[in-house]
Coordinates of C-alpha atoms and ligand atoms in Angstrom, one line a residue:
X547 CA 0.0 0.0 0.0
X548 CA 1.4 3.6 -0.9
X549 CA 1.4 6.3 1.7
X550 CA 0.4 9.7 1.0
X551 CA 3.1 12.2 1.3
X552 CA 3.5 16.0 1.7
X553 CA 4.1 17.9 -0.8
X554 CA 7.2 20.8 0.0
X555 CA 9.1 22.9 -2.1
X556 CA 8.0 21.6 -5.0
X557 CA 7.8 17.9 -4.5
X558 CA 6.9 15.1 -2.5
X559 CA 8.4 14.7 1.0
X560 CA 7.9 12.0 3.4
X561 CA 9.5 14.2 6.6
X562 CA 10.6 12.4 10.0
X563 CA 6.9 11.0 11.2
X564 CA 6.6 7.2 11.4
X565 CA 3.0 8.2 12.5
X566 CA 0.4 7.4 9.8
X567 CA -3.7 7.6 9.5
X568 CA -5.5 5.1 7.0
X569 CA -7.6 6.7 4.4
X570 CA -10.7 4.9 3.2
X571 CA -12.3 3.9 0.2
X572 CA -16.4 4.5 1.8
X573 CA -18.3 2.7 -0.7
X574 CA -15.7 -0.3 -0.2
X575 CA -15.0 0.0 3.6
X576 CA -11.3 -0.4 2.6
X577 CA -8.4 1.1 3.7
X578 CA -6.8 2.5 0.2
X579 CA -3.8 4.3 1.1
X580 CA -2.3 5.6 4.8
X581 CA -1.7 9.5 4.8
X582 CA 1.8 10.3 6.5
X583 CA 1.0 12.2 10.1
X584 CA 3.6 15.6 10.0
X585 CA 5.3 16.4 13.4
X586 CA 5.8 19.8 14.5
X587 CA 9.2 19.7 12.3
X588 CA 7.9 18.8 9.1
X589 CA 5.6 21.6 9.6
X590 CA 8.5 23.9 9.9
X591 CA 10.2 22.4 6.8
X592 CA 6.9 23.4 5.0
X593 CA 7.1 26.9 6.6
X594 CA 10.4 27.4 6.1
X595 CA 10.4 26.5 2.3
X596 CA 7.4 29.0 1.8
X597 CA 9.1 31.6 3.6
X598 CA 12.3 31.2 1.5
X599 CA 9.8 31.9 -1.6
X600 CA 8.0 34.9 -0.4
X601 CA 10.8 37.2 -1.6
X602 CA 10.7 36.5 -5.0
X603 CA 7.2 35.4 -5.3
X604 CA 5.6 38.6 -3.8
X605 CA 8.1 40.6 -5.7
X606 CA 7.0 39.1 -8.9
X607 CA 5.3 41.3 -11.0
X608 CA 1.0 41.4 -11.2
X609 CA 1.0 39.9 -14.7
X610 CA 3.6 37.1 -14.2
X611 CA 1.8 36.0 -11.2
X612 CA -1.5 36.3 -12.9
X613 CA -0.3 34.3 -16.0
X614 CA 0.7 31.8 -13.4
X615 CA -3.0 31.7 -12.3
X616 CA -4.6 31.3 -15.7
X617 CA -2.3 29.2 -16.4
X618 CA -3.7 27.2 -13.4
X619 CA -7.1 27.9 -13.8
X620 CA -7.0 26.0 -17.6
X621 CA -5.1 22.9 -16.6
X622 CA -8.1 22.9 -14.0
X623 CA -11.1 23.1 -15.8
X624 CA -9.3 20.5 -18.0
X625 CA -8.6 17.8 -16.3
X626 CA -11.3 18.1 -13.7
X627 CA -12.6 14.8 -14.1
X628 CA -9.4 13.6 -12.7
X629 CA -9.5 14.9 -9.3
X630 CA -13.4 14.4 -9.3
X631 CA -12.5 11.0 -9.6
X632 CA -10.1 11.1 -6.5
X633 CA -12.8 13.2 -4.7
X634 CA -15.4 10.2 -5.5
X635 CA -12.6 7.6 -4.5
X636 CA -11.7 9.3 -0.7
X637 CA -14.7 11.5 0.4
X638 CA -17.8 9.2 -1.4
X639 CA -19.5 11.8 -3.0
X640 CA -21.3 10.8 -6.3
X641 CA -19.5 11.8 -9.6
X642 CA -21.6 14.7 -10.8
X643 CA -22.0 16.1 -7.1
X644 CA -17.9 15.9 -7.1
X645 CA -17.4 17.9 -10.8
X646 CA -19.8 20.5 -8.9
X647 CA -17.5 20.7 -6.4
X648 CA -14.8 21.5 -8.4
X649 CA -16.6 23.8 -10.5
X650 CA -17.7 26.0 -7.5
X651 CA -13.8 26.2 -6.6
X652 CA -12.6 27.4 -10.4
X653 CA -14.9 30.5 -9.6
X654 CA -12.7 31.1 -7.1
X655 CA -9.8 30.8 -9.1
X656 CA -11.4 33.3 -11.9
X657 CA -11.5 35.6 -9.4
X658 CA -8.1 35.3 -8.1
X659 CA -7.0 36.0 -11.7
X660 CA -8.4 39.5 -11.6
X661 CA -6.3 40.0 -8.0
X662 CA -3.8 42.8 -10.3
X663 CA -7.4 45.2 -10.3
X664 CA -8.3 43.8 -6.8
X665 CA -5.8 44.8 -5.0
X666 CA -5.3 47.7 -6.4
X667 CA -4.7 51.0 -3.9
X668 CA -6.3 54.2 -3.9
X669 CA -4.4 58.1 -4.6
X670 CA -5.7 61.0 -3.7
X671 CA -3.8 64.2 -4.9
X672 CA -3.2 67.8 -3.5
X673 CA -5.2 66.7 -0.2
X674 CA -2.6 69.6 1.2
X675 CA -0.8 72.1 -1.0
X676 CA 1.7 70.0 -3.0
X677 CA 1.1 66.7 -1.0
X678 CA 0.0 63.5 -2.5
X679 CA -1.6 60.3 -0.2
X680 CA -2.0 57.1 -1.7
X681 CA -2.4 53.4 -0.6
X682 CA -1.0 50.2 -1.9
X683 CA -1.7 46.2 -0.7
X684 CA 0.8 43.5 0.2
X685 CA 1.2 40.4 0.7
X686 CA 1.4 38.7 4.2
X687 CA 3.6 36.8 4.1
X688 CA 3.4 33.1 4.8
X689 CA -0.1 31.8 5.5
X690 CA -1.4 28.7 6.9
X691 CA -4.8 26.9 5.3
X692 CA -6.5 23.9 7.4
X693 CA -9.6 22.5 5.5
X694 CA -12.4 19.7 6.2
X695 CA -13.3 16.4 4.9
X696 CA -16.4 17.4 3.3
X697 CA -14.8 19.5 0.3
X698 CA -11.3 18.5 -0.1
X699 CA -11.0 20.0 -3.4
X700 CA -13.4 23.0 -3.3
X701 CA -12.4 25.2 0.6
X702 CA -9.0 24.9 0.1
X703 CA -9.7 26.7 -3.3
X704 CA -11.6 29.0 -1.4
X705 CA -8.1 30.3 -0.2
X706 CA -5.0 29.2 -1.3
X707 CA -5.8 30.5 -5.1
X708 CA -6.2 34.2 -3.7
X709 CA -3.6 33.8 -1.2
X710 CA -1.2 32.7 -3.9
X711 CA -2.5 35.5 -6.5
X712 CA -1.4 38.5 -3.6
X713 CA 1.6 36.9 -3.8
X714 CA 1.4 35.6 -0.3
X715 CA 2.9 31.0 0.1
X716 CA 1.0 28.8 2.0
X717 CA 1.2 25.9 3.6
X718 CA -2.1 23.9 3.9
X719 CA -3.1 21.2 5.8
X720 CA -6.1 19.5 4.5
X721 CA -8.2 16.9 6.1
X722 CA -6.4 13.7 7.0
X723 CA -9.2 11.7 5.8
X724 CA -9.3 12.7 2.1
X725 CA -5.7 14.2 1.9
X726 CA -5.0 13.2 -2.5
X727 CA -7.1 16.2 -4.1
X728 CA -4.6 18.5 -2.2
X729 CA -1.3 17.0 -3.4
X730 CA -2.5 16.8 -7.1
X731 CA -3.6 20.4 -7.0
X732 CA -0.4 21.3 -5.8
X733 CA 1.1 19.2 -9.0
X734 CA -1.2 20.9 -11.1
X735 CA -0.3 24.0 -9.6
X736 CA 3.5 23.6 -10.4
X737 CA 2.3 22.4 -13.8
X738 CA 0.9 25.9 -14.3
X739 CA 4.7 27.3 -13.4
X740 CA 4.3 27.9 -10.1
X741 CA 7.9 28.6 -8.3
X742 CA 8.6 25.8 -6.1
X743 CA 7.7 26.7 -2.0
X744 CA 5.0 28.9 -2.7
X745 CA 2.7 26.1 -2.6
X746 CA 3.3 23.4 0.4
X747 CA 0.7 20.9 1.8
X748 CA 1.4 19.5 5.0
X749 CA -1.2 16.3 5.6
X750 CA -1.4 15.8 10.0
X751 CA -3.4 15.6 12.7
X752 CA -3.9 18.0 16.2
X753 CA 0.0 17.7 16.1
X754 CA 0.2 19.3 12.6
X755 CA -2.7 21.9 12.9
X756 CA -0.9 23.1 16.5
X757 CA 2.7 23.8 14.6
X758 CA 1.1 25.9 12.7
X759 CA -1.2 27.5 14.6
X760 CA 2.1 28.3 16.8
X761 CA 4.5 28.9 14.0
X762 CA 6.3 32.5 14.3
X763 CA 6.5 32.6 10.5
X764 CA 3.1 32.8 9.5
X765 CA 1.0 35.3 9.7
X766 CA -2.4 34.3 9.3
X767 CA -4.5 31.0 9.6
X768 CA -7.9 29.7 7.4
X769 CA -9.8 27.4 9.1
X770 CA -13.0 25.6 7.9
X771 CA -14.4 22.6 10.0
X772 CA -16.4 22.2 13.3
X773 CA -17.7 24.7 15.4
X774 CA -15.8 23.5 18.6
X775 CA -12.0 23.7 16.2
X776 CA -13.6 26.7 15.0
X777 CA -13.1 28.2 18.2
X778 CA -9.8 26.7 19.5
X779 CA -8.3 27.6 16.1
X780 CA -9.5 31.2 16.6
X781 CA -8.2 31.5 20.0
X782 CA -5.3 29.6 19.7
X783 CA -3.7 31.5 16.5
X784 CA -5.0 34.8 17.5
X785 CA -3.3 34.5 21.2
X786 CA -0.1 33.6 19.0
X787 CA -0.7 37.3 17.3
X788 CA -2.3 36.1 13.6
X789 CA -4.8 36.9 11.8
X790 CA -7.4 34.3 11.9
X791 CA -10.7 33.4 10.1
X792 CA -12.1 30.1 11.3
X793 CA -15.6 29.1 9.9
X794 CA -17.2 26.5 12.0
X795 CA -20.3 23.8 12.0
X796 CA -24.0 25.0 10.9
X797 CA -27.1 23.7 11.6
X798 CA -29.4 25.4 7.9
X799 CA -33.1 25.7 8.4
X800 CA -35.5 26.4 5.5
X801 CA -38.9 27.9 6.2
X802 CA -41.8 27.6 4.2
X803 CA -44.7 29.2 3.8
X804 CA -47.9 28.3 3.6
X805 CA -48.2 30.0 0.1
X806 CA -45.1 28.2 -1.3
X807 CA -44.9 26.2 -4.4
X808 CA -44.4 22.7 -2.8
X809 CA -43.7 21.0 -5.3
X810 CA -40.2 23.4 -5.7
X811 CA -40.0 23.0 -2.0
X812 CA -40.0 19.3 -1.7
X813 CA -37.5 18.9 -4.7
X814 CA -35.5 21.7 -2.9
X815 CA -35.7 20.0 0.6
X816 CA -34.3 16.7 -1.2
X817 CA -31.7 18.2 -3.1
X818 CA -30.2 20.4 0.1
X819 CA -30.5 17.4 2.6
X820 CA -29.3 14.3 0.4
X821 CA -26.8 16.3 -1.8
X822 CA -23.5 14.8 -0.8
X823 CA -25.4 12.4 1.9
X824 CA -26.0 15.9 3.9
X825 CA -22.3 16.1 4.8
X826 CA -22.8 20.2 3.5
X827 CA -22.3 23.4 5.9
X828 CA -24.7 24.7 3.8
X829 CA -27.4 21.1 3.3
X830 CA -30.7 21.8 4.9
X831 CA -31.1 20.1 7.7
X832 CA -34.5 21.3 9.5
X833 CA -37.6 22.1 7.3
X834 CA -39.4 24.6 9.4
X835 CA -43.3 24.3 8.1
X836 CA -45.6 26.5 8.8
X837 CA -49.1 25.1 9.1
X838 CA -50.9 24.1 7.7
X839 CA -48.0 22.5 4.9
X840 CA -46.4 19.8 6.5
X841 CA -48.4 16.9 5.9
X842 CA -48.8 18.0 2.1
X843 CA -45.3 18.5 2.8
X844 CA -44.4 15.5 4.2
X845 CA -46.2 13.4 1.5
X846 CA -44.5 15.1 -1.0
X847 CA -40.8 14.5 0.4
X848 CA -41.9 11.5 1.3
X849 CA -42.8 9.9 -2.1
X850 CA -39.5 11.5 -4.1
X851 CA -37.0 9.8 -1.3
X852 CA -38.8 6.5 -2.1
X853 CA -36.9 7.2 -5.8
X854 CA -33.2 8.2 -4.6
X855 CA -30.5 5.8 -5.1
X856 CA -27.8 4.8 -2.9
X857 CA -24.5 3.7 -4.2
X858 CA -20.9 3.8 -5.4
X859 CA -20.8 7.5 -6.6
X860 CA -19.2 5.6 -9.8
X861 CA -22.3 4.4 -10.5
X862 CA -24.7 7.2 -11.2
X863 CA -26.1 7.0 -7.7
X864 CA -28.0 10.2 -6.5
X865 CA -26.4 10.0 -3.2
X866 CA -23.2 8.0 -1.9
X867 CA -21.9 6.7 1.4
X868 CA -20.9 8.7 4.6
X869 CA -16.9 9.1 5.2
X870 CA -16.4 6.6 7.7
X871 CA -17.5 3.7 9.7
X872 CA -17.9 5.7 13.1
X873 CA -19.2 9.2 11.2
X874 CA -21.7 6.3 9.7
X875 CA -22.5 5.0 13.1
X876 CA -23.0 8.3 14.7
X877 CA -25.6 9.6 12.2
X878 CA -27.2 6.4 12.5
X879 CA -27.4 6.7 16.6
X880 CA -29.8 9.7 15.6
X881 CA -32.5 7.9 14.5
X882 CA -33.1 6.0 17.9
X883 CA -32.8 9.5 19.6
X884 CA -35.4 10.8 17.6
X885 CA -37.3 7.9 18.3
X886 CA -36.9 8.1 22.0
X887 CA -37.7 11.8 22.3
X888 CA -41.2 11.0 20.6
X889 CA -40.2 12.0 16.9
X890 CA -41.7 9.9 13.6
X891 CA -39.5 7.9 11.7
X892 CA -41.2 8.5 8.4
X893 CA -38.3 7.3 6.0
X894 CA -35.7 5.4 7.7
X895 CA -32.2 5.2 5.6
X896 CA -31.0 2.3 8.2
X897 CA -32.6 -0.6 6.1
X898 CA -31.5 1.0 2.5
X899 CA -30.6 -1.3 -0.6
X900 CA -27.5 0.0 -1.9
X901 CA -26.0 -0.8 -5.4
X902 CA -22.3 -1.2 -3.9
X903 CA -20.2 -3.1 -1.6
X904 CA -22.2 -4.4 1.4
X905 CA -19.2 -2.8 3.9
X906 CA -19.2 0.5 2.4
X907 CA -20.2 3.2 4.8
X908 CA -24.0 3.5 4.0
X909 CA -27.1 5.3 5.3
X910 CA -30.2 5.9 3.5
X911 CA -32.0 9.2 3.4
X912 CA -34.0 9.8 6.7
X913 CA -37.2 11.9 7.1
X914 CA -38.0 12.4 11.0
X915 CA -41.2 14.5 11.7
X916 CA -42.8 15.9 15.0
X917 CA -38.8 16.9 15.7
X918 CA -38.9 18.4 19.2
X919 CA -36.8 21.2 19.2
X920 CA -35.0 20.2 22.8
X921 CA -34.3 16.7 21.3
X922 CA -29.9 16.5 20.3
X923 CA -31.6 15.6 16.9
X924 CA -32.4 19.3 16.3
X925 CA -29.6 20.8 18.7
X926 CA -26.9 19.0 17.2
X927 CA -25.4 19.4 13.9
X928 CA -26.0 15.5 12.4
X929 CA -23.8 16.0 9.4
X930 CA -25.3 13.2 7.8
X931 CA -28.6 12.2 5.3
X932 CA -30.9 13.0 8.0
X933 CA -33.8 15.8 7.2
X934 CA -36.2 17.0 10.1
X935 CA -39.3 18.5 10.1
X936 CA -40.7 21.1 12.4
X937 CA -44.0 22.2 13.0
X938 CA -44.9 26.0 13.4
X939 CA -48.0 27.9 13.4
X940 CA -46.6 31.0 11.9
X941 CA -43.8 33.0 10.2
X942 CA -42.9 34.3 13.5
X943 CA -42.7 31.1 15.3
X944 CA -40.1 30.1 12.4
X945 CA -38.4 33.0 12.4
X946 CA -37.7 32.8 16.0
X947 CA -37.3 29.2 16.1
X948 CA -34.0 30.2 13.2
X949 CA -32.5 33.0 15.0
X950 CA -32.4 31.1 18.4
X951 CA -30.0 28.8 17.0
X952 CA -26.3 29.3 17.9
X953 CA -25.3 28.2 14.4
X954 CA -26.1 31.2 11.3
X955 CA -24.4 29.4 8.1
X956 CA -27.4 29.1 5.5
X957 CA -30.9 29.5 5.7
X958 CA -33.8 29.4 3.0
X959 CA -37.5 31.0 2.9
X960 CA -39.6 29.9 0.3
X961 CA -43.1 31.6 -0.3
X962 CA -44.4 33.6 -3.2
X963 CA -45.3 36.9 -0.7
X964 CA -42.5 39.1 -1.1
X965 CA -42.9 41.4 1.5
X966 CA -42.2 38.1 3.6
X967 CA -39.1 36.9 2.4
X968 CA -38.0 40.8 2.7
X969 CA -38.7 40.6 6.6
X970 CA -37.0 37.2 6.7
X971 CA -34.1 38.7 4.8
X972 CA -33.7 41.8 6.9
X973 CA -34.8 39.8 10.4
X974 CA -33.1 36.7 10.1
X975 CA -29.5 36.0 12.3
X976 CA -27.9 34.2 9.8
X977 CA -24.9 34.8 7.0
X978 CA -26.2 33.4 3.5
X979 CA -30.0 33.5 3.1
X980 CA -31.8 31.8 0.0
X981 CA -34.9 33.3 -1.1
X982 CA -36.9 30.3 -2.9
X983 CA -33.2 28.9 -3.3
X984 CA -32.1 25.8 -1.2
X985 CA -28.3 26.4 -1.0
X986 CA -27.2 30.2 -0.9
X987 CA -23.6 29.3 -1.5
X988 CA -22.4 33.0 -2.8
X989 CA -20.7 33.0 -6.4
X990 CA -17.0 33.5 -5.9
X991 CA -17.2 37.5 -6.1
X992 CA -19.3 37.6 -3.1
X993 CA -17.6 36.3 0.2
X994 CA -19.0 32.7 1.9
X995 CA -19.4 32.8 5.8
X996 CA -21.7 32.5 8.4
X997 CA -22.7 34.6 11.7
X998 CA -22.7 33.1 15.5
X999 CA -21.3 30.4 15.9
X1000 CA -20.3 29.4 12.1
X1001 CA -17.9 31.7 12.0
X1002 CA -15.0 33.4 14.1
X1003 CA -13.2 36.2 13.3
X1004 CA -14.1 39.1 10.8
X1005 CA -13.6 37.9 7.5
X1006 CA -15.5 35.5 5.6
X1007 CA -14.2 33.3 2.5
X1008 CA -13.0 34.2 -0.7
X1009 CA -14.7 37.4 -2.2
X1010 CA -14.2 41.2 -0.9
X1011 CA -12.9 39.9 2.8
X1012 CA -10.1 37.6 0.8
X1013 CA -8.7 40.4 -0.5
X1014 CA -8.5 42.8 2.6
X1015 CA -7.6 39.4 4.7
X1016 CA -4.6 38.0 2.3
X1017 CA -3.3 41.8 2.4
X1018 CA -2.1 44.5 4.5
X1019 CA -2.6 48.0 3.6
X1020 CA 0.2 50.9 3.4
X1021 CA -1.1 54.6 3.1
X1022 CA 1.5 56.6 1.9
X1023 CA 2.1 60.4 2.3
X1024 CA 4.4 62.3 0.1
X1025 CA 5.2 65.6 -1.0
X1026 CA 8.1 66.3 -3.5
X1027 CA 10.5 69.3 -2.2
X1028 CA 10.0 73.0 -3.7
X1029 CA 11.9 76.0 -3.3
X1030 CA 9.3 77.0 -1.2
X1031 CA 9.0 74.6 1.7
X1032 CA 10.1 75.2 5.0
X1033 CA 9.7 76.4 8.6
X1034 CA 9.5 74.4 11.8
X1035 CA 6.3 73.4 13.3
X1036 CA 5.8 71.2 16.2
X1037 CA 1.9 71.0 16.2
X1038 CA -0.1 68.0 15.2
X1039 CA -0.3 68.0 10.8
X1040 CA -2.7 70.2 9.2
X1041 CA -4.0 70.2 5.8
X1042 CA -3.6 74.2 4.2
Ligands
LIG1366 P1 -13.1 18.9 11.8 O1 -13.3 20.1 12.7 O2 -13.1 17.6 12.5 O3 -11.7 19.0 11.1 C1 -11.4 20.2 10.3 C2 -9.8 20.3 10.3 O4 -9.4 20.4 11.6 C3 -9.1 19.0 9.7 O5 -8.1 19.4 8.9 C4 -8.7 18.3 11.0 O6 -7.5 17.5 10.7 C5 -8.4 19.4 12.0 N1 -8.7 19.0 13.3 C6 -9.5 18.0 13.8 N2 -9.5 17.9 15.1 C7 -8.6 18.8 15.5 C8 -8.1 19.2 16.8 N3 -8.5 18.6 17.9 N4 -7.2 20.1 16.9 C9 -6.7 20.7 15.8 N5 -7.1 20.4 14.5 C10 -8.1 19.5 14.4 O7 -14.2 19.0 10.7 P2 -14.6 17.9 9.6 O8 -15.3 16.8 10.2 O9 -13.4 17.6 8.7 O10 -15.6 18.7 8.6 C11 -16.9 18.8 8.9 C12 -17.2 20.1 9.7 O11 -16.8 21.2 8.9 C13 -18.7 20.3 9.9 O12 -18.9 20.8 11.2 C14 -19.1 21.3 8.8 O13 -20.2 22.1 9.1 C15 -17.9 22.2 8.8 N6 -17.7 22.9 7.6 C16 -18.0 24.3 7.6 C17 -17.9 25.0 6.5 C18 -18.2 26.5 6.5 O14 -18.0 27.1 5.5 N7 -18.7 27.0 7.6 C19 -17.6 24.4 5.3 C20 -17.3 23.0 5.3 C21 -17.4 22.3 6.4

């Protein structure tokens, strides 16, 4: 069996760590390849070869680093079937769901090629006699990425493609359970002609993420993952003195109306709670009906699950299996909660016929109803193929019910009354909001994050925020010497 390496300065290294984690095929229930676990000196190897690069790199001129990233951004969208296929082969997700995912994270990259008119400063002339002020943005310096299982391909490109176009090097550490998309983007990346050390991917566990999180020479950490990381990345690196965004867990509701069209809303619901087997920040994972829908509702959810297929995401399944045995296992453990605090199991995934091997990873998709909103089935975020239903009597109830959550990812309204989904846009605690759309993931020139607890720190992903968070600001003052200047003045400056 190979192991997977890290990839630093420009190649594969294998560093000094005998420690290892197994990484799974989930719709075999195989162990396909062990990732190599970095200590906290192979993390500074990875450091120290990006900061050896920053000179150069972040000296480069705009349009050699942007040929660089078009350069990248071709080979891509080219040969994208080739990491969907390692995306399919690690995480589990189907094929088409995985060429999505990739797709969402070449927006990114589109928008990292326009960085040269992004980044630009501002200049303002004569704001006194003869003086000039103007501002310019740089680079950081080196910067450290840590991303989730669930998009191994797509929230590392929510960063490292923007970093790289400021001019900043990173070293990322992806998830140890699907760590392959990283490494062959990095290939790719070096395909493209990207210098050696400005792109290094470090694969590890707490050990890993702590090394960098301690590191002297970085200056800022990206974090996407759970809420309870979320917050000890945030702490952590920000005690250390960095700049830190960390977006964390999310728990989506979508409200509807009783004026909706339910037949949009039950295709919606099954789309943003099955899509990947529900292992989204942004999947819906409570359907908040306002009565007197949810029975009609219901029915209709009902009767499309009944026509979802479960399988090897090879095979032109609509859904595939959950990461691991134990992630498996815990989702499952929600049913019988549900059951216990006096929920319906209306469509129970546990007994589902799956076209694949019988060990892979699998759970059906679940529809619980009567979901009592104290039950851990609501409180907790599931992560998994698991869709609840609460009952409300009105638009307040549900609008309450959402902003009393400590999560704000996503959340959706549908309804046809648009003075409603105006209040629910405007009232509504929570960062991305659909209206009449299931998953409100914001094209690439608008920034992704969440409020409360889904996100800590200031500055949300990729977008606007990417560009003030991968920079630092210089305003300069300058006036150019003329016979007439002169005179000694001891008072605070003045503008004449
Ligand atoms: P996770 O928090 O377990 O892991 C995320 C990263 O943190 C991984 O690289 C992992 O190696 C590292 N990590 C894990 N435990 C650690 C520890 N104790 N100390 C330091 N580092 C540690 O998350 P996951 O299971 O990989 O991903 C799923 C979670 O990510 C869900 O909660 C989901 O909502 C969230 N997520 C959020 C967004 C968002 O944009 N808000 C996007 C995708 C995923």
């Amino acid at each position: 069996m190979t192991n997977v390496d890290h990839w630093v300065n420009g190649a594969a290294f294998t560093g000094e760590s005998s420690r290892t984690s197994p990484v799974y095929n989930p719709a075999l229930g195989t162990v396909s390849r062990d990732v190599r676990l970095a200590t906290t000196g192979d993390v500074d190897t990875a450091v120290q070869a990006a900061k050896v690069a920053f000179p150069d790199w972040s000296g480069a001129s705009w349009s050699r680093r942007q040929g660089v990233l078009f350069t990248f951004r071709e080979l891509l969208n080219a040969r994208k079937e080739e990491v969907a296929a390692i995306l399919t082969s690690e995480h589990g997700k189907v094929t088409s769901d995985a060429l999505g995912e990739v797709a969402r994270g070449l927006e990114v990259v589109e928008f990292a090629c326009a960085m040269p008119h992004l980044a630009k400063g501002e200049y303002s002339e004569n704001v006194s006699t003869g003086v000039d002020v103007y501002s310019t943005r740089q680079a950081l310096g080196v910067v450290g990425i840590i991303s989730p299982f669930n998009f191994p391909a797509m929230v590392p490109l929510w960063f490292f493609p923007i970093a790289i176009a400021a001019g900043n090097t990173v070293v990322l550490k992806p998830s140890e359970k699907d760590p392959s998309a990283a490494i062959w983007m990095a290939e790719l990346f070096k395909e493209a002609g990207l210098p050696d050390g400005v792109f290094n991917v470090v694969h590890g566990d707490k050990e890993a993420v702590d090394a960098l999180l301690q590191h002297p020479d970085v200056a800022s950490i990206s974090f996407v993952g759970s809420t309870p990381i979320a917050k000890y990345i945030y702490e952590t690196a920000s005690a250390a003195g960095k700049r830190v965004q960390a977006l964390g867990g999310a728990k989506n509701h979508m409200l509807v109306l009783p004026d909706a069209d339910l037949e949009l809303v039950a295709d919606s619901a099954i789309n943003a709670g099955f899509g990947s087997a529900g292992e989204r920040c942004m999947a819906i994972s409570v359907v908040v009906a306002v009565e007197p829908v949810a029975d009609d509702l219901i029915e209709k959810i009902a009767s499309r699950m009944a026509n979802l297929t479960v399988g090897d995401g090879t095979r032109g399944c609509d859904m595939g299996p959950l990461i691991t045995r134990e992630h498996r296992d815990r989702v499952a453990g929600y049913i019988d909660v549900a059951t216990a605090d006096g929920a319906t199991v209306v469509v129970d995934g546990r007994g589902i016929a799956v076209n694949g091997e019988a060990d892979g990873f699998w759970l059906g998709p679940t529809l619980l109803d009567k979901v009592a909103t104290d039950s851990k089935v609501y409180t907790d975020e599931i992560f998994g193929p698991v869709l609840s239903i609460v009952r409300v009597a009105s638009f307040d109830e549900g609008l309450a019910l959402i902003n009393g959550s400590p999560y704000g990812n996503g959340t959706a309204i549908f309804t046809n009354d648009g003075g409603a989904a105006r209040r629910f846009q405007r009232e509504v605690q929570v960062g991305m909001i659909g209206i009449n759309v299931p998953i409100p993931v914001p094209v690439g020139y608008y920034s992704f994050g969440g409020w409360k607890d889904s996100l800590f720190g200031d500055a949300k992903a990729y977008g606007p925020d990417a560009i003030h968070f991968f920079t630092r600001q210089k305003a300069i003052t300058s006036r150019w010497l003329d016979p007439s200047h002169g005179g000694i003045n001891l008072g605070f400056p003045q503008h004449d």
